[in-house]
Structure formats: structure tokens, C-alpha cells
Coordinates of C-alpha atoms in Angstrom, one line a residue:
M1 CA 0.3 0.2 0.2
R2 CA 2.7 2.4 0.4
S3 CA 4.4 2.5 -2.4
A4 CA 1.4 2.4 -4.2
R5 CA 0.6 5.2 -2.1
A6 CA 3.5 7.1 -2.7
R7 CA 2.9 6.4 -6.5
H8 CA -0.7 8.3 -6.8
G9 CA 0.0 10.6 -4.1
A10 CA -3.5 12.9 -4.0
W11 CA -3.3 16.1 -5.3
V12 CA -5.9 19.2 -4.8
V13 CA -6.9 21.4 -8.2
A14 CA -8.0 24.7 -8.6
R15 CA -9.5 27.4 -11.2
R16 CA -7.7 30.6 -12.4
G17 CA -10.2 31.8 -15.3
H18 CA -9.7 29.1 -17.8
E19 CA -6.8 27.7 -16.8
T20 CA -6.3 24.4 -14.6
I21 CA -3.3 24.6 -12.0
R22 CA -2.5 21.4 -9.9
A23 CA -0.5 22.0 -6.6
P24 CA 0.8 19.3 -3.6
P25 CA -2.2 18.7 -1.1
T26 CA -0.9 20.4 1.9
R27 CA -4.3 21.8 3.4
R28 CA -3.1 25.5 3.0
N29 CA -1.0 25.1 -0.1
V30 CA 1.7 27.1 1.3
L31 CA 3.9 25.8 -1.6
P32 CA 4.2 28.7 -4.5
M33 CA 1.6 27.8 -7.6
T34 CA 4.8 27.2 -9.9
T35 CA 6.8 25.7 -7.6
R36 CA 7.3 21.4 -9.1
V37 CA 7.2 18.8 -5.7
R38 CA 7.7 15.2 -6.6
P39 CA 4.5 13.8 -5.2
V40 CA 6.3 10.9 -4.0
L41 CA 8.7 12.5 -2.1
L42 CA 5.9 14.8 -0.4
S43 CA 3.5 12.4 0.6
A44 CA 6.4 10.5 2.8
L45 CA 7.4 13.8 3.9
L46 CA 3.6 14.4 4.9
F47 CA 2.9 10.7 6.0
A48 CA 6.0 10.4 8.2
S49 CA 5.1 14.3 10.0
F50 CA 1.7 12.6 11.3
A51 CA 3.2 8.9 12.2
H52 CA 5.5 10.6 15.1
A53 CA 3.3 12.7 16.1
A54 CA 2.4 13.7 19.7
P55 CA -0.4 13.4 21.0
A56 CA -2.9 15.7 20.0
V57 CA -4.3 19.1 21.4
P58 CA -1.7 18.9 24.8
A59 CA -3.6 21.8 26.4
A60 CA -6.8 19.5 26.2
E61 CA -5.4 17.1 28.7
G62 CA -6.3 17.6 32.3
A63 CA -8.6 21.0 31.4
W64 CA -11.7 19.8 32.1
P65 CA -11.9 20.1 35.8
R66 CA -10.6 23.4 35.9
V67 CA -13.1 24.4 32.8
R68 CA -16.0 23.0 34.0
K69 CA -15.4 24.9 37.2
E70 CA -15.4 28.4 35.5
R71 CA -18.3 27.3 33.3
I72 CA -20.5 26.9 36.4
Q73 CA -19.3 30.2 38.0
K74 CA -19.1 32.2 34.8
L75 CA -21.8 30.8 32.3
L76 CA -24.1 29.0 34.1
P77 CA -25.4 32.1 36.5
Q78 CA -26.3 33.8 32.6
A79 CA -28.2 30.9 30.9
M80 CA -30.5 30.6 34.2
A81 CA -31.3 34.2 33.6
R82 CA -32.0 33.7 30.3
A83 CA -33.8 30.4 30.4
G84 CA -35.6 32.0 33.2
V85 CA -35.2 30.0 36.5
D86 CA -34.5 30.1 39.4
A87 CA -32.8 26.6 40.7
W88 CA -31.7 23.7 39.2
V89 CA -31.9 20.4 40.0
V90 CA -29.6 17.3 38.9
L91 CA -29.9 13.7 40.3
C92 CA -26.9 11.4 40.2
R93 CA -26.2 7.4 40.6
E94 CA -24.2 4.8 39.7
N95 CA -24.6 2.4 36.7
D96 CA -27.2 4.9 34.9
N97 CA -25.7 8.6 35.4
D98 CA -27.7 11.4 34.0
P99 CA -25.8 12.8 30.7
L100 CA -25.0 16.0 32.9
A101 CA -23.0 14.3 35.3
A102 CA -19.7 15.2 34.4
H103 CA -20.8 18.8 33.7
V104 CA -21.9 19.5 37.4
G105 CA -19.1 17.0 39.5
G106 CA -21.0 14.0 39.7
E107 CA -19.3 11.2 37.1
N108 CA -18.5 9.4 40.3
A109 CA -22.0 9.1 42.0
G110 CA -22.5 5.7 44.2
G111 CA -25.7 6.3 45.9
T112 CA -27.7 8.7 44.5
A113 CA -26.4 11.8 45.3
A114 CA -28.4 15.8 44.4
F115 CA -26.7 18.6 42.9
L116 CA -28.6 22.1 43.6
F117 CA -27.6 25.0 42.0
L118 CA -29.8 28.0 43.3
R119 CA -29.3 31.4 41.1
E120 CA -28.7 34.7 44.2
G121 CA -28.1 37.7 41.6
N122 CA -25.4 37.3 39.2
S123 CA -24.4 34.2 40.6
V124 CA -24.8 31.1 41.5
R125 CA -24.3 28.9 44.7
S126 CA -23.8 24.8 43.6
T127 CA -24.7 23.0 46.6
A128 CA -23.9 19.0 46.8
L129 CA -25.8 16.6 48.6
S130 CA -24.0 13.4 48.4
P131 CA -23.6 10.3 50.3
E132 CA -20.6 10.1 53.0
G133 CA -17.8 8.6 51.4
E134 CA -17.9 10.0 48.1
A135 CA -18.6 13.0 49.9
T136 CA -14.9 13.3 50.6
A137 CA -13.8 13.1 46.8
L138 CA -16.1 16.2 46.3
R139 CA -14.8 18.1 48.2
D140 CA -11.5 17.1 46.8
M141 CA -12.4 17.8 43.7
A142 CA -14.1 21.4 44.4
V143 CA -16.2 21.7 41.7
V144 CA -19.3 22.6 43.9
D145 CA -19.3 25.6 46.5
E146 CA -20.2 23.0 49.5
V147 CA -20.4 19.3 50.2
V148 CA -23.4 18.1 52.2
A149 CA -22.6 14.6 53.5
F150 CA -25.8 12.8 54.6
E151 CA -25.9 9.4 56.2
R152 CA -26.0 6.3 53.7
G153 CA -29.6 5.3 53.1
A154 CA -31.3 9.1 54.1
D155 CA -33.6 10.6 51.6
V156 CA -31.6 12.6 49.5
H157 CA -35.3 13.9 48.2
A158 CA -35.8 14.7 51.0
L159 CA -32.9 16.6 51.6
V160 CA -33.3 18.8 48.3
A161 CA -37.0 19.7 49.3
A162 CA -36.1 21.0 52.0
R163 CA -33.1 23.5 50.6
L164 CA -36.3 24.4 47.6
A165 CA -38.7 25.1 50.0
K166 CA -36.4 27.8 52.2
A167 CA -34.4 29.0 49.2
K168 CA -38.6 29.8 47.5
P169 CA -37.0 29.6 44.1
A170 CA -39.9 30.9 41.3
K171 CA -39.3 28.0 38.8
V172 CA -37.4 25.0 39.4
A173 CA -35.2 23.7 36.1
I174 CA -35.2 19.4 36.3
N175 CA -33.8 17.3 34.0
S176 CA -36.7 16.0 32.5
S177 CA -37.6 16.5 28.7
E178 CA -39.4 15.5 25.2
R179 CA -37.0 16.8 22.4
M180 CA -33.6 17.2 24.4
S181 CA -32.0 13.5 25.4
I182 CA -28.6 15.1 27.5
A183 CA -31.3 16.8 29.4
D184 CA -33.7 13.9 29.9
G185 CA -31.5 12.3 33.0
L186 CA -34.1 11.9 35.3
S187 CA -36.0 8.5 35.8
A188 CA -39.3 8.0 36.3
T189 CA -38.8 6.7 39.2
Q190 CA -36.4 9.7 40.6
R191 CA -39.1 12.4 39.3
A192 CA -41.6 10.4 41.2
K193 CA -39.8 10.1 44.2
L194 CA -38.7 13.8 43.9
E195 CA -42.5 15.0 43.6
A196 CA -43.0 13.0 46.7
A197 CA -41.2 14.9 48.8
L198 CA -42.0 18.3 46.9
S199 CA -44.6 20.5 48.7
P200 CA -47.9 21.3 46.2
A201 CA -46.6 24.0 45.4
L202 CA -43.0 23.3 44.7
R203 CA -44.6 20.3 42.4
K204 CA -46.8 22.9 40.0
K205 CA -42.7 24.9 39.8
L206 CA -41.1 22.2 38.2
V207 CA -40.1 23.0 34.4
S208 CA -38.2 21.2 31.6
S209 CA -34.4 21.6 32.1
E210 CA -34.0 21.8 28.5
D211 CA -33.5 25.7 27.7
L212 CA -31.2 26.0 30.8
V213 CA -29.3 23.0 29.0
S214 CA -29.6 24.8 26.6
E215 CA -27.9 28.0 26.9
W216 CA -25.5 26.4 29.3
L217 CA -23.5 23.8 27.0
S218 CA -24.1 25.5 23.2
V219 CA -21.4 28.5 24.9
K220 CA -18.1 27.5 25.0
T221 CA -15.5 29.6 26.8
P222 CA -12.4 30.8 24.8
E223 CA -9.9 28.2 26.4
E224 CA -12.9 25.8 24.4
V225 CA -12.7 27.3 21.6
D226 CA -9.1 27.2 21.3
I227 CA -9.0 23.7 21.8
M228 CA -11.7 22.7 19.7
R229 CA -9.5 25.0 16.6
K230 CA -6.5 22.4 17.6
A231 CA -9.0 19.4 17.1
A232 CA -10.5 21.1 14.2
D233 CA -7.3 21.0 12.7
I234 CA -6.4 18.0 13.6
T235 CA -9.5 16.1 12.0
A236 CA -9.3 17.7 8.9
K237 CA -5.1 16.8 8.4
L238 CA -6.1 13.0 9.1
E239 CA -8.9 12.9 6.4
E240 CA -6.2 14.3 3.5
E241 CA -3.5 11.8 4.9
A242 CA -6.0 9.2 4.4
Y243 CA -6.7 9.9 1.0
R244 CA -3.2 9.4 -0.2
T245 CA -3.7 5.9 0.8
V246 CA -6.3 5.2 -2.0
V247 CA -5.7 3.1 -5.0
P248 CA -8.6 3.7 -7.1
G249 CA -9.7 0.0 -7.9
K250 CA -8.4 -1.8 -4.9
T251 CA -8.8 0.2 -1.8
R252 CA -12.4 0.1 -0.2
D253 CA -14.0 2.7 1.7
S254 CA -13.9 0.7 5.0
D255 CA -9.9 0.3 4.3
V256 CA -9.5 4.2 4.7
A257 CA -12.0 3.9 8.2
R258 CA -9.2 1.4 9.4
F259 CA -6.5 3.5 8.6
L260 CA -8.3 6.5 10.3
K261 CA -9.2 4.3 13.4
K262 CA -5.4 3.6 13.4
R263 CA -4.1 6.8 13.3
I264 CA -6.5 8.4 16.3
A265 CA -5.3 5.4 18.5
E266 CA -1.5 6.6 17.5
L267 CA -2.4 10.0 18.5
G268 CA -4.2 9.5 21.7
V269 CA -7.8 10.7 20.9
G270 CA -10.9 9.4 20.8
D271 CA -14.1 9.3 18.4
G272 CA -15.9 12.3 18.1
W273 CA -19.1 10.0 18.0
Q274 CA -20.6 6.1 18.1
P275 CA -17.5 4.1 17.5
D276 CA -19.2 1.8 14.5
Q277 CA -19.8 5.1 12.6
N278 CA -16.6 6.6 12.7
P279 CA -15.1 7.7 10.8
N280 CA -18.3 7.3 7.7
V281 CA -16.2 6.6 4.1
N282 CA -18.2 7.0 1.1
S283 CA -17.7 6.4 -2.3
G284 CA -21.1 5.8 -3.3
P285 CA -25.1 6.6 -2.7
T286 CA -25.4 8.5 0.6
R287 CA -26.1 6.0 3.0
G288 CA -26.7 8.3 6.1
H289 CA -25.0 8.4 9.4
S290 CA -24.0 4.7 9.2
N291 CA -20.6 2.5 8.9
A292 CA -18.0 2.5 5.7
T293 CA -18.3 -0.2 3.5
D294 CA -16.0 -2.8 1.1
R295 CA -17.2 -0.6 -1.2
V296 CA -13.7 -0.5 -4.0
I297 CA -13.0 3.1 -5.0
Q298 CA -13.6 3.7 -8.7
P299 CA -12.4 6.0 -11.2
G300 CA -15.0 9.1 -11.4
D301 CA -15.9 8.7 -7.8
F302 CA -16.9 11.1 -5.4
I303 CA -15.5 10.0 -2.1
Q304 CA -17.0 11.7 1.3
T305 CA -15.4 11.2 4.7
D306 CA -17.2 12.2 8.2
F307 CA -15.1 12.0 10.8
G308 CA -14.6 13.4 14.0
I309 CA -12.1 13.3 17.4
R310 CA -12.6 13.5 20.9
V311 CA -9.4 15.3 22.4
G312 CA -9.3 15.7 26.5
G313 CA -11.8 12.9 27.3
T314 CA -14.8 15.6 26.5
W315 CA -14.5 18.2 23.0
V316 CA -15.4 16.6 19.8
T317 CA -14.8 17.4 15.8
D318 CA -17.3 16.8 13.1
I319 CA -15.9 17.7 9.4
Q320 CA -16.5 16.1 6.2
R321 CA -13.2 16.3 3.3
F322 CA -13.7 15.4 0.0
A323 CA -12.1 14.0 -2.6
Y324 CA -12.6 13.0 -6.8
V325 CA -10.8 9.9 -8.1
L326 CA -9.4 10.9 -11.4
A327 CA -9.9 8.6 -14.8
P328 CA -6.7 7.2 -15.9
G329 CA -4.4 10.1 -17.6
E330 CA -7.0 12.3 -16.4
K331 CA -5.3 15.7 -15.1
Q332 CA -8.6 17.4 -13.5
P333 CA -12.3 16.0 -12.7
P334 CA -15.0 16.6 -15.7
A335 CA -16.3 20.2 -15.9
E336 CA -19.5 18.5 -14.5
A337 CA -18.0 17.2 -11.6
L338 CA -16.6 20.8 -10.7
A339 CA -19.5 22.3 -11.1
K340 CA -21.4 20.2 -8.7
W341 CA -18.1 20.7 -6.3
E342 CA -18.5 24.4 -6.7
K343 CA -22.2 24.1 -5.7
S344 CA -21.8 22.5 -2.7
K345 CA -19.0 24.7 -1.3
K346 CA -21.1 27.7 -2.3
G347 CA -23.7 26.6 -0.1
S348 CA -21.3 25.9 2.7
R349 CA -20.0 29.9 2.6
I350 CA -23.6 30.8 2.4
A351 CA -24.6 29.4 5.6
L352 CA -21.3 31.1 7.0
A353 CA -22.3 34.3 5.8
A354 CA -25.9 33.6 7.6
M355 CA -24.6 32.6 11.0
K356 CA -24.4 36.0 13.4
P357 CA -25.5 36.9 17.0
G358 CA -29.4 37.2 17.1
V359 CA -30.0 34.9 14.0
R360 CA -32.4 31.7 14.3
G361 CA -31.1 28.2 13.5
Y362 CA -33.7 28.3 11.0
D363 CA -32.8 31.5 9.2
V364 CA -29.0 29.6 8.3
D365 CA -30.8 26.6 7.1
K366 CA -33.1 28.6 5.0
A367 CA -30.6 30.6 3.4
Q368 CA -28.7 27.6 3.0
R369 CA -31.4 25.5 1.6
D370 CA -32.6 28.9 -1.1
W371 CA -29.4 28.4 -3.1
M372 CA -29.9 25.0 -3.0
R373 CA -32.7 25.5 -4.8
E374 CA -31.0 28.1 -7.1
A375 CA -28.3 25.8 -8.2
G376 CA -30.9 23.1 -9.1
S377 CA -29.8 20.4 -6.1
E378 CA -32.1 17.7 -5.3
P379 CA -34.0 18.4 -1.9
V380 CA -31.9 17.2 1.2
M381 CA -33.2 15.8 4.4
W382 CA -31.1 16.3 6.4
G383 CA -30.5 20.0 8.1
T384 CA -27.8 22.5 7.4
G385 CA -26.0 22.2 10.8
H386 CA -25.8 21.7 14.5
P387 CA -23.9 22.6 17.8
V388 CA -20.7 20.6 18.5
G389 CA -18.7 20.6 21.4
Y390 CA -19.1 17.4 24.3
W391 CA -20.9 15.7 21.7
A392 CA -21.2 15.6 17.9
H393 CA -25.1 17.0 17.5
D394 CA -24.7 19.0 21.4
A395 CA -27.2 21.4 22.3
G396 CA -28.0 24.4 21.7
P397 CA -29.6 25.8 18.2
A398 CA -30.5 23.9 15.3
L399 CA -29.5 25.3 11.7
S400 CA -32.2 22.6 10.4
G401 CA -36.3 23.4 10.4
A402 CA -36.5 25.2 6.8
A403 CA -36.8 21.9 4.5
S404 CA -40.4 20.7 5.9
G405 CA -41.9 23.8 4.5
K406 CA -43.0 24.7 8.1
P407 CA -43.0 27.1 10.1
P408 CA -39.8 27.0 12.4
A409 CA -40.5 25.2 15.6
G410 CA -38.4 24.0 18.7
S411 CA -34.5 24.3 18.6
A412 CA -34.6 25.7 14.7
L413 CA -36.4 28.6 16.5
R414 CA -33.2 29.2 19.1
K415 CA -31.4 32.9 18.2
L416 CA -27.3 31.9 18.0
Q417 CA -25.0 33.4 20.6
P418 CA -21.2 34.7 20.7
G419 CA -19.2 31.5 21.7
Q420 CA -21.2 28.7 19.9
V421 CA -19.8 26.4 17.8
F422 CA -21.2 24.6 14.3
A423 CA -20.7 21.7 12.1
F424 CA -22.7 23.0 9.0
D425 CA -22.8 21.5 5.5
G426 CA -23.2 23.1 1.9
F427 CA -25.5 20.3 0.1
Y428 CA -25.8 20.0 -3.6
A429 CA -27.5 16.9 -4.7
W430 CA -28.2 15.0 -7.7
K431 CA -30.1 11.3 -8.9
D432 CA -27.6 8.4 -8.6
G433 CA -29.4 7.0 -11.0
S434 CA -28.9 3.4 -9.7
S435 CA -32.6 3.1 -7.9
P436 CA -35.2 6.0 -7.7
D437 CA -34.7 7.1 -4.5
A438 CA -31.2 6.5 -4.3
L439 CA -29.0 9.9 -4.0
R440 CA -25.5 11.5 -4.3
I441 CA -24.5 14.5 -2.2
L442 CA -21.8 16.7 -1.5
S443 CA -21.4 17.7 1.8
V444 CA -18.7 20.3 2.7
E445 CA -18.8 20.1 6.1
E446 CA -17.3 22.6 8.2
M447 CA -16.6 24.0 11.8
A448 CA -17.1 27.7 13.0
V449 CA -17.5 30.1 16.0
V450 CA -19.7 32.8 16.8
T451 CA -18.6 35.6 17.0
E452 CA -19.9 39.4 18.1
T453 CA -20.0 40.5 14.8
G454 CA -20.5 37.4 12.7
A455 CA -19.1 33.3 12.8
E456 CA -15.5 32.4 11.9
Y457 CA -14.1 29.1 11.0
L458 CA -12.5 27.1 13.2
N459 CA -9.7 25.6 10.9
P460 CA -8.7 26.9 7.5
P461 CA -12.1 25.5 4.7
Q462 CA -11.9 23.2 1.9
E463 CA -11.7 25.2 -1.1
Q464 CA -10.5 23.0 -3.8
L465 CA -11.1 18.6 -4.3
I466 CA -8.5 16.7 -3.0
L467 CA -7.9 14.6 -6.7
I468 CA -6.5 11.2 -6.6
P469 CA -5.0 9.6 -9.7
S470 CA -6.0 6.4 -11.0
P471 CA -3.3 3.3 -12.2
A472 CA -3.6 3.0 -15.8
T473 CA -5.2 -1.0 -15.1
A474 CA -8.3 1.0 -13.3
A475 CA -12.0 0.2 -14.3
A476 CA -13.6 2.8 -16.2
P477 CA -15.0 6.0 -14.6
A478 CA -18.2 5.8 -12.7
K479 CA -20.4 9.2 -13.7
P480 CA -20.2 12.0 -12.1

């Protein structure tokens, strides 16, 4: 595989007027366009630089305990105010813990523990009510302001009820939600016990925490954004590296996926989402979120790699990179293939331009879909984008809703804020021809952070298709 990769190293293509310019596949094409570099040497150098790389994003390692404490102290008060709640109760327990346990310090819960957050003006008073034993560790962690230990077997729900009765909150958020799974960690039995302990007046004040969770988790601190910038850059580089291993007519989608799995293990990072679906490498009709198959990559194929990594055990990325497989002797893709790429890329740029503070997620989706219709794209069922951070599909505004033709609802109505990070696509789709419903989709997916004035990429976007030459013995090209 290595000798084949050296012979057929991937290149990128650019157009200047009617002139075609080819350059080595460096991320920023920093070499002058007139510079000629043997692809075998360049591919070997770039591969070697990654093969011996140190663990990715060292700044992320060990940062989470400090960052989450800062998030509770600085961001949670604002989020509670925007959500209109005065108190938030999170119940944690072993084996079936709340999805947000690690965000409040309850990841090591044994017996049931309660984390109580009370808004006091522009600050939040945080208290952990914990069984003896784990309470000692909670004090050492110092995530919350106060740790109150109680005898094992005591009713923690009654202790929560007593504190809420004293605080007299107008609204109490609990993790129970029909629309947001990460805000739905309270089990039916936990809720029943909590409600039984509360007075009738307090029971009426219970509300879903989904607004609070969205407001809080969607905004990232500057340090978190910086960590995600570095992680996004590594993600894109690994995808580019993987394409240099492709030998048309021999390499399978699953081979590319296995290469990336090997690389993330070598770099000491984790999967950005469900491991058996990361990465999703696809050179055929769109398959949605799925595993890579054993389809053999052929001339004329667009190759899509949807890939994410997790760094510091906490922050994830979600980026796609696209390659095109040239036919034997071909120097550039057919004009039709290049036109599809440019239309997809422009949709991504239109989405970025629409991402501004105060804009609804729906409006970003609509801007991109208006372009899709103008460009002649087939409809695509997926939304333009989604928040990304602690999960690939994180809490916050959904850049979606415009495909249905119905009025916007749910997370699509949420407004963008500075500090939110999104993964978003520019779509162009066309009928595959293999079956009535089969589509080929280009979905130029990048990551961006919302700023005070607009949005900016976390890492340089893909401007040009990565081109993969074919050996003379490769099969005839597929229809672009």
C-alpha cells in the first residue's frame, strides 16, 4: 500500500480563469503555485510527520476539571437567567447516571446524590448533597461551593425538598425533556420520589431543564474554543492523510476508515461519536449516519469522509473532506463534477455568512436551502448544521427546519450567540440512477464559532477537491 500511495499521491486542483492549476495537497497550499514537488517525496514527508506526532492537543489533557468549574461560576448564572429559572436539580447515581453528571461533578456517584444550583442575583450557589464516602471526594474535587454529607440510606429527595422550600424559587429546572435527550436524565422513579418529597406548591414550579441546558452547554469559553480549533485542524489533516492511501480499483471505503481508526489510536484521541460509525467513508450513494462498507473505490467517484475526534476526553469535532478519483490519464475532474463541487462549497459559504448573533437556526438553514434550489440541487432531508462540542450533536440552536416547508419550531427557533460552535454543511445532491431513491450528495462540512459580529471558521475550510490519480489498469470511471 505504501509504494502504491507514493505513486498515486493525492493532489488538489484550482481554477484561475480558464487555466487549471495543480498543487500538492498541503492544507493551505503554502508552496508557490509554480513550485514543482515530486508527489512521492511530498506524500512521504507528510505521512512521516503524522506517523510520529505527539498526542493531539496537549492543552486539552487535564483541562476539564478547571474548565467545568469556570463554566459553573461564569456561564451558568447567565444561562439560568436567560432560561428564566431560579433553581436546578440534578440527581446522579451509579450505573445509570445522568448525561450531565460530568458537567456538575457527579460522575463518580455511588448512592444517589443531588446537585443543587440556586441563582442569587448574578451568581449561582452550588451545593452537592452526597452520601458519606463520596462526599470526601467531592470536597477534594471542589467543583461546587458546598458539599453536604448525609448518612447512607437517608432520603436525598427530602433533603432537596427542604432546601428548595427555604430558597423559595419561582421555577425549578429538572432534567426531564421530550425533545432533548441530554436534558432527560431524570428517571421516572427519581421524578416520582422527588415530587413526593416536594410540597404541592413546589411541584407546580417544576419545569424542563432543556432551555437551561441549551443556553449553558451551547456557549463555550475562549479556552474551549481554542482547544476545538486545534482539534479541528488535526481532524482535517488526518482526513487528507487518509486520502493519500487510496489506490483506485483496490482500496475499499472500509480500508480508509480502518486507516483513520489506526491513526486516532496512535495519536491518543477518541472517537467523535459512535465508534462503529466513525469515520463514515462513502464513495457511493448517500447512506446517512452509518459504517463504512467494503465498496471498492473507482475512477469517477466522489469520496466523502465524515469524521470526528474527541480530545481531553471531552471536546469533539465533526468535519467532512471530499476527494475525487480521476480516470487514468485524467488531469482534472470533468466540468460537470467540478460544477457540483463548487455549488456545494458555495452553499457552505452562504451558511457561514448567515451565522450571526441573534439569528435563528432556521434562518441559517433557509439561506442555504434557497441556494440549493437556485443551484438545481435535489432536496436533502438533513438540516444544514448543528451545535458541536461535548457531543457531535450538542445542545443549542439547530440549523434546520426549512426543508419541511412548515413554520420553524423547537431548537430551530433558538438564536445564535457568541461562543457557540457549529458543524454545518453546504449541500448539492443529484439522482444516482442506481435506484429511484438513490442520491449522491456533496455536503461540504466545516466547523465555525459564532463571534460578536458574525462567524469564523475554526480551521481553514476545504477550498479544492482532493484529487486521486488512477493507475492505468483502473476500471472505467463512474458517472460523476
